[in-house]
Amino acid sequence: MASSDTLFGRILSGEIPCQEVYADDLSLAFRDVNPQAPVHVLVIPREPIAQLGEATAEHQALLGHLLLVAAKVARLEGLESWRTVINSGAGAGQTVFHLHLHVIGGRPLAWPPG
Ligand code: 5GP
């Protein structure tokens, strides 16, 4: 489990400001400070799970909820095509160890991503 003193834990507590896009009892969505596309939003659970690789069966409903929030964010942002990415582990590029889904769109997105 992640501790609540990660960067995103401090955003959740209000200690660090963010540009909120959506919030509910289980999650928060806010704009990435270093956007990789015209729309780049991060969706995080309020529960501090460090990375997807540490999620367990007890997180099943929460993980499904986060995917639905990602789709809601895409709709709110007016995106028809978009991508969601989860980096799990430092070797995959994860830098903040509080689970987060990237929602990226607003420009053509190549596949494979490179
Ligand atoms: P990761 O590399 O862990 O998958 O993604 C972490 C993301 O957090 C990066 O895209 C990075 O730009 C973003 N980020 C880092 N610090 C801050 C911050 O203080 N505020 C916001 N809104 N995003 C941040």
Short mmCIF file of N, CA and C and ligand atoms in Angstrom, two decimals:
data_model
loop_
_atom_site.label_atom_id
_atom_site.label_comp_id
_atom_site.label_asym_id
_atom_site.label_seq_id
_atom_site.Cartn_x
_atom_site.Cartn_y
_atom_site.Cartn_z
N MET A 1 0.84 -1.21 0.00
CA MET A 1 0.00 0.00 0.00
C MET A 1 0.86 1.25 0.00
N ALA A 2 0.40 2.27 -0.65
CA ALA A 2 1.10 3.55 -0.61
C ALA A 2 0.81 4.23 0.71
N SER A 3 1.72 5.06 1.15
CA SER A 3 1.39 5.89 2.30
C SER A 3 0.68 7.13 1.80
N SER A 4 -0.04 7.82 2.68
CA SER A 4 -0.80 8.99 2.25
C SER A 4 0.10 10.22 2.13
N ASP A 5 1.42 10.05 2.36
CA ASP A 5 2.30 11.22 2.25
C ASP A 5 3.01 11.28 0.89
N THR A 6 2.50 10.55 -0.11
CA THR A 6 3.01 10.75 -1.46
C THR A 6 2.49 12.10 -1.97
N LEU A 7 3.05 12.51 -3.11
CA LEU A 7 2.59 13.74 -3.75
C LEU A 7 1.07 13.74 -3.95
N PHE A 8 0.54 12.61 -4.43
CA PHE A 8 -0.91 12.59 -4.69
C PHE A 8 -1.70 12.51 -3.39
N GLY A 9 -1.12 11.91 -2.35
CA GLY A 9 -1.78 11.96 -1.05
C GLY A 9 -1.89 13.39 -0.56
N ARG A 10 -0.87 14.19 -0.86
CA ARG A 10 -0.91 15.60 -0.44
C ARG A 10 -1.86 16.41 -1.30
N ILE A 11 -2.06 16.01 -2.55
CA ILE A 11 -3.10 16.64 -3.38
C ILE A 11 -4.48 16.28 -2.82
N LEU A 12 -4.66 15.01 -2.46
CA LEU A 12 -5.96 14.59 -1.91
C LEU A 12 -6.30 15.33 -0.63
N SER A 13 -5.29 15.59 0.20
CA SER A 13 -5.55 16.26 1.48
C SER A 13 -5.73 17.77 1.30
N GLY A 14 -5.42 18.29 0.11
CA GLY A 14 -5.54 19.72 -0.15
C GLY A 14 -4.28 20.49 0.16
N GLU A 15 -3.25 19.76 0.63
CA GLU A 15 -1.98 20.43 0.96
C GLU A 15 -1.31 21.01 -0.29
N ILE A 16 -1.44 20.27 -1.41
CA ILE A 16 -0.91 20.74 -2.70
C ILE A 16 -2.11 20.98 -3.61
N PRO A 17 -2.19 22.15 -4.25
CA PRO A 17 -3.35 22.45 -5.10
C PRO A 17 -3.32 21.66 -6.40
N CYS A 18 -4.50 21.50 -6.99
CA CYS A 18 -4.59 20.85 -8.31
C CYS A 18 -5.73 21.48 -9.07
N GLN A 19 -5.73 21.24 -10.38
CA GLN A 19 -6.84 21.68 -11.23
C GLN A 19 -7.81 20.51 -11.35
N GLU A 20 -8.82 20.53 -10.50
CA GLU A 20 -9.77 19.40 -10.43
C GLU A 20 -10.67 19.36 -11.66
N VAL A 21 -10.89 18.14 -12.16
CA VAL A 21 -11.79 17.91 -13.29
C VAL A 21 -13.05 17.19 -12.83
N TYR A 22 -12.89 16.28 -11.86
CA TYR A 22 -14.01 15.47 -11.37
C TYR A 22 -13.62 14.93 -9.99
N ALA A 23 -14.59 14.78 -9.13
CA ALA A 23 -14.34 14.18 -7.82
C ALA A 23 -15.58 13.43 -7.36
N ASP A 24 -15.37 12.34 -6.64
CA ASP A 24 -16.47 11.66 -5.96
C ASP A 24 -15.92 11.03 -4.68
N ASP A 25 -16.73 10.22 -4.02
CA ASP A 25 -16.32 9.67 -2.72
C ASP A 25 -15.09 8.78 -2.81
N LEU A 26 -14.87 8.18 -3.97
CA LEU A 26 -13.80 7.18 -4.12
C LEU A 26 -12.61 7.68 -4.90
N SER A 27 -12.77 8.78 -5.64
CA SER A 27 -11.71 9.15 -6.59
C SER A 27 -11.63 10.66 -6.79
N LEU A 28 -10.51 11.06 -7.37
CA LEU A 28 -10.30 12.46 -7.76
C LEU A 28 -9.62 12.45 -9.13
N ALA A 29 -10.04 13.35 -10.01
CA ALA A 29 -9.40 13.52 -11.32
C ALA A 29 -8.94 14.96 -11.44
N PHE A 30 -7.69 15.14 -11.88
CA PHE A 30 -7.12 16.49 -11.97
C PHE A 30 -6.12 16.53 -13.12
N ARG A 31 -5.83 17.75 -13.59
CA ARG A 31 -4.95 17.91 -14.76
C ARG A 31 -3.49 17.63 -14.38
N ASP A 32 -2.81 16.93 -15.30
CA ASP A 32 -1.39 16.65 -15.10
C ASP A 32 -0.62 17.98 -15.23
N VAL A 33 0.35 18.19 -14.34
CA VAL A 33 1.12 19.44 -14.33
C VAL A 33 2.05 19.54 -15.55
N ASN A 34 2.33 18.41 -16.18
CA ASN A 34 3.23 18.38 -17.34
C ASN A 34 2.54 17.61 -18.47
N PRO A 35 1.49 18.24 -19.07
CA PRO A 35 0.63 17.49 -19.99
C PRO A 35 1.36 17.02 -21.25
N GLN A 36 1.05 15.78 -21.63
CA GLN A 36 1.64 15.18 -22.83
C GLN A 36 0.71 15.29 -24.03
N ALA A 37 -0.40 15.96 -23.87
CA ALA A 37 -1.40 16.14 -24.93
C ALA A 37 -2.31 17.29 -24.48
N PRO A 38 -3.15 17.83 -25.40
CA PRO A 38 -4.05 18.92 -25.00
C PRO A 38 -4.91 18.55 -23.78
N VAL A 39 -5.32 17.30 -23.71
CA VAL A 39 -6.00 16.81 -22.49
C VAL A 39 -5.12 15.75 -21.84
N HIS A 40 -4.75 15.97 -20.60
CA HIS A 40 -3.97 14.98 -19.84
C HIS A 40 -4.43 15.09 -18.39
N VAL A 41 -5.26 14.14 -18.01
CA VAL A 41 -5.88 14.15 -16.68
C VAL A 41 -5.45 12.88 -15.95
N LEU A 42 -5.22 13.00 -14.66
CA LEU A 42 -4.88 11.87 -13.81
C LEU A 42 -6.09 11.52 -12.95
N VAL A 43 -6.43 10.23 -12.91
CA VAL A 43 -7.53 9.74 -12.08
C VAL A 43 -6.91 8.90 -10.97
N ILE A 44 -7.19 9.26 -9.74
CA ILE A 44 -6.58 8.54 -8.61
C ILE A 44 -7.67 8.09 -7.63
N PRO A 45 -7.44 6.95 -6.97
CA PRO A 45 -8.33 6.55 -5.88
C PRO A 45 -8.01 7.35 -4.63
N ARG A 46 -8.99 7.57 -3.80
CA ARG A 46 -8.70 8.21 -2.51
C ARG A 46 -7.93 7.25 -1.61
N GLU A 47 -8.17 5.95 -1.80
CA GLU A 47 -7.42 4.95 -1.04
C GLU A 47 -5.99 4.89 -1.60
N PRO A 48 -4.99 4.93 -0.72
CA PRO A 48 -3.61 4.97 -1.21
C PRO A 48 -3.05 3.59 -1.57
N ILE A 49 -3.34 3.14 -2.79
CA ILE A 49 -2.73 1.91 -3.34
C ILE A 49 -1.47 2.37 -4.10
N ALA A 50 -0.33 1.76 -3.82
CA ALA A 50 0.92 2.27 -4.39
C ALA A 50 0.98 2.10 -5.91
N GLN A 51 0.58 0.94 -6.39
CA GLN A 51 0.66 0.69 -7.83
C GLN A 51 -0.30 -0.44 -8.18
N LEU A 52 -0.65 -0.52 -9.46
CA LEU A 52 -1.63 -1.53 -9.88
C LEU A 52 -1.15 -2.93 -9.50
N GLY A 53 0.15 -3.16 -9.59
CA GLY A 53 0.70 -4.48 -9.27
C GLY A 53 0.50 -4.89 -7.82
N GLU A 54 0.12 -3.97 -6.97
CA GLU A 54 -0.13 -4.29 -5.55
C GLU A 54 -1.62 -4.36 -5.23
N ALA A 55 -2.46 -4.14 -6.23
CA ALA A 55 -3.91 -4.22 -5.99
C ALA A 55 -4.30 -5.68 -5.75
N THR A 56 -5.33 -5.89 -4.97
CA THR A 56 -5.80 -7.24 -4.65
C THR A 56 -7.27 -7.37 -5.04
N ALA A 57 -7.80 -8.56 -4.84
CA ALA A 57 -9.21 -8.81 -5.18
C ALA A 57 -10.14 -7.86 -4.44
N GLU A 58 -9.73 -7.41 -3.28
CA GLU A 58 -10.62 -6.50 -2.53
C GLU A 58 -10.73 -5.13 -3.21
N HIS A 59 -9.86 -4.86 -4.17
CA HIS A 59 -9.91 -3.59 -4.90
C HIS A 59 -10.69 -3.70 -6.22
N GLN A 60 -11.30 -4.85 -6.46
CA GLN A 60 -11.91 -5.08 -7.78
C GLN A 60 -12.94 -4.00 -8.13
N ALA A 61 -13.84 -3.72 -7.21
CA ALA A 61 -14.89 -2.73 -7.51
C ALA A 61 -14.28 -1.34 -7.67
N LEU A 62 -13.29 -1.02 -6.85
CA LEU A 62 -12.64 0.30 -6.95
C LEU A 62 -11.94 0.45 -8.30
N LEU A 63 -11.26 -0.60 -8.75
CA LEU A 63 -10.56 -0.51 -10.04
C LEU A 63 -11.56 -0.32 -11.18
N GLY A 64 -12.68 -1.02 -11.12
CA GLY A 64 -13.72 -0.83 -12.13
C GLY A 64 -14.26 0.60 -12.09
N HIS A 65 -14.43 1.12 -10.89
CA HIS A 65 -14.91 2.50 -10.74
C HIS A 65 -13.93 3.48 -11.39
N LEU A 66 -12.64 3.27 -11.18
CA LEU A 66 -11.64 4.19 -11.74
C LEU A 66 -11.70 4.19 -13.26
N LEU A 67 -11.93 3.03 -13.87
CA LEU A 67 -12.06 2.98 -15.33
C LEU A 67 -13.28 3.76 -15.80
N LEU A 68 -14.39 3.63 -15.06
CA LEU A 68 -15.59 4.38 -15.43
C LEU A 68 -15.38 5.88 -15.24
N VAL A 69 -14.61 6.26 -14.21
CA VAL A 69 -14.30 7.69 -14.03
C VAL A 69 -13.43 8.18 -15.19
N ALA A 70 -12.48 7.35 -15.64
CA ALA A 70 -11.66 7.76 -16.79
C ALA A 70 -12.56 8.03 -18.00
N ALA A 71 -13.53 7.16 -18.24
CA ALA A 71 -14.44 7.36 -19.37
C ALA A 71 -15.30 8.61 -19.16
N LYS A 72 -15.70 8.86 -17.93
CA LYS A 72 -16.48 10.07 -17.62
C LYS A 72 -15.66 11.33 -17.89
N VAL A 73 -14.39 11.29 -17.47
CA VAL A 73 -13.51 12.43 -17.70
C VAL A 73 -13.38 12.68 -19.21
N ALA A 74 -13.19 11.61 -19.98
CA ALA A 74 -13.08 11.77 -21.43
C ALA A 74 -14.33 12.44 -22.00
N ARG A 75 -15.50 12.03 -21.52
CA ARG A 75 -16.75 12.65 -21.98
C ARG A 75 -16.81 14.11 -21.56
N LEU A 76 -16.45 14.39 -20.31
CA LEU A 76 -16.48 15.77 -19.81
C LEU A 76 -15.55 16.67 -20.62
N GLU A 77 -14.44 16.10 -21.09
CA GLU A 77 -13.44 16.86 -21.85
C GLU A 77 -13.77 16.90 -23.34
N GLY A 78 -14.86 16.24 -23.74
CA GLY A 78 -15.29 16.26 -25.14
C GLY A 78 -14.45 15.41 -26.06
N LEU A 79 -13.81 14.39 -25.52
CA LEU A 79 -12.94 13.53 -26.32
C LEU A 79 -13.74 12.41 -26.98
N GLU A 80 -13.49 12.18 -28.28
CA GLU A 80 -14.09 11.02 -28.95
C GLU A 80 -13.14 9.84 -28.89
N SER A 81 -11.84 10.12 -29.06
CA SER A 81 -10.80 9.09 -28.98
C SER A 81 -9.81 9.51 -27.92
N TRP A 82 -9.37 8.57 -27.15
CA TRP A 82 -8.46 8.90 -26.05
C TRP A 82 -7.80 7.62 -25.59
N ARG A 83 -6.82 7.78 -24.74
CA ARG A 83 -6.07 6.64 -24.23
C ARG A 83 -5.97 6.73 -22.72
N THR A 84 -6.06 5.58 -22.06
CA THR A 84 -5.74 5.56 -20.65
C THR A 84 -4.54 4.65 -20.45
N VAL A 85 -3.62 5.10 -19.60
CA VAL A 85 -2.36 4.41 -19.34
C VAL A 85 -2.18 4.30 -17.83
N ILE A 86 -1.71 3.14 -17.41
CA ILE A 86 -1.31 2.97 -16.00
C ILE A 86 0.12 2.46 -16.00
N ASN A 87 1.04 3.25 -15.50
CA ASN A 87 2.42 2.80 -15.33
C ASN A 87 2.51 2.12 -13.96
N SER A 88 2.93 0.86 -13.94
CA SER A 88 3.03 0.13 -12.66
C SER A 88 4.48 -0.25 -12.45
N GLY A 89 5.15 0.48 -11.57
CA GLY A 89 6.55 0.20 -11.26
C GLY A 89 7.50 1.18 -11.92
N ALA A 90 8.63 1.42 -11.26
CA ALA A 90 9.60 2.41 -11.76
C ALA A 90 10.09 2.06 -13.15
N GLY A 91 10.27 0.76 -13.43
CA GLY A 91 10.77 0.34 -14.73
C GLY A 91 9.81 0.64 -15.86
N ALA A 92 8.54 0.87 -15.52
CA ALA A 92 7.53 1.23 -16.52
C ALA A 92 7.31 2.73 -16.59
N GLY A 93 8.08 3.48 -15.81
CA GLY A 93 7.95 4.93 -15.85
C GLY A 93 7.14 5.52 -14.72
N GLN A 94 6.70 4.68 -13.76
CA GLN A 94 5.93 5.25 -12.64
C GLN A 94 6.86 6.08 -11.76
N THR A 95 6.44 7.29 -11.47
CA THR A 95 7.24 8.20 -10.65
C THR A 95 6.54 8.58 -9.35
N VAL A 96 5.21 8.45 -9.32
CA VAL A 96 4.45 8.76 -8.10
C VAL A 96 3.78 7.46 -7.66
N PHE A 97 4.09 7.03 -6.44
CA PHE A 97 3.65 5.71 -6.00
C PHE A 97 2.33 5.78 -5.23
N HIS A 98 1.36 6.33 -5.94
CA HIS A 98 -0.07 6.31 -5.58
C HIS A 98 -0.74 6.01 -6.91
N LEU A 99 -1.42 4.86 -7.00
CA LEU A 99 -2.02 4.41 -8.26
C LEU A 99 -2.71 5.57 -8.99
N HIS A 100 -2.47 5.67 -10.29
CA HIS A 100 -3.15 6.69 -11.09
C HIS A 100 -3.31 6.23 -12.52
N LEU A 101 -4.43 6.62 -13.12
CA LEU A 101 -4.70 6.38 -14.53
C LEU A 101 -4.48 7.70 -15.26
N HIS A 102 -3.67 7.66 -16.31
CA HIS A 102 -3.54 8.83 -17.18
C HIS A 102 -4.68 8.77 -18.20
N VAL A 103 -5.37 9.88 -18.42
CA VAL A 103 -6.34 10.00 -19.52
C VAL A 103 -5.78 11.05 -20.47
N ILE A 104 -5.44 10.60 -21.67
CA ILE A 104 -4.68 11.43 -22.62
C ILE A 104 -5.47 11.52 -23.92
N GLY A 105 -5.63 12.72 -24.45
CA GLY A 105 -6.34 12.88 -25.72
C GLY A 105 -6.24 14.30 -26.24
N GLY A 106 -6.93 14.51 -27.37
CA GLY A 106 -6.93 15.84 -27.97
C GLY A 106 -5.91 16.01 -29.06
N ARG A 107 -5.20 14.93 -29.38
CA ARG A 107 -4.27 14.92 -30.52
C ARG A 107 -4.22 13.48 -31.02
N PRO A 108 -3.72 13.27 -32.26
CA PRO A 108 -3.58 11.89 -32.74
C PRO A 108 -2.63 11.11 -31.83
N LEU A 109 -3.00 9.88 -31.51
CA LEU A 109 -2.19 9.04 -30.63
C LEU A 109 -1.74 7.81 -31.42
N ALA A 110 -0.44 7.69 -31.61
CA ALA A 110 0.10 6.57 -32.39
C ALA A 110 0.09 5.30 -31.56
N TRP A 111 0.04 4.16 -32.28
CA TRP A 111 0.16 2.86 -31.62
C TRP A 111 1.07 1.99 -32.45
N PRO A 112 2.10 1.32 -31.88
CA PRO A 112 2.42 1.32 -30.45
C PRO A 112 2.96 2.67 -29.98
N PRO A 113 2.89 2.93 -28.69
CA PRO A 113 3.23 4.27 -28.19
C PRO A 113 4.72 4.58 -28.24
N GLY A 114 5.59 3.56 -28.36
CA GLY A 114 7.02 3.84 -28.44
C GLY A 114 7.69 3.87 -27.09
P1 5GP B 1 3.75 8.45 -13.62
O1 5GP B 1 5.04 8.76 -14.32
O2 5GP B 1 3.98 8.09 -12.16
O3 5GP B 1 2.90 7.43 -14.34
O4 5GP B 1 2.89 9.77 -13.64
C1 5GP B 1 3.03 10.79 -12.70
C2 5GP B 1 2.45 12.03 -13.31
O5 5GP B 1 2.29 12.99 -12.30
C3 5GP B 1 3.35 12.67 -14.38
O6 5GP B 1 2.66 12.70 -15.62
C4 5GP B 1 3.64 14.05 -13.83
O7 5GP B 1 3.66 15.05 -14.83
C5 5GP B 1 2.51 14.26 -12.85
N1 5GP B 1 2.83 15.16 -11.77
C6 5GP B 1 3.99 15.21 -11.07
N2 5GP B 1 3.91 16.15 -10.11
C7 5GP B 1 2.68 16.70 -10.20
C8 5GP B 1 2.01 17.74 -9.46
O8 5GP B 1 2.52 18.32 -8.51
N3 5GP B 1 0.74 18.05 -9.87
C9 5GP B 1 0.13 17.40 -10.90
N4 5GP B 1 -1.12 17.79 -11.21
N5 5GP B 1 0.72 16.43 -11.61
C10 5GP B 1 1.99 16.07 -11.26
#
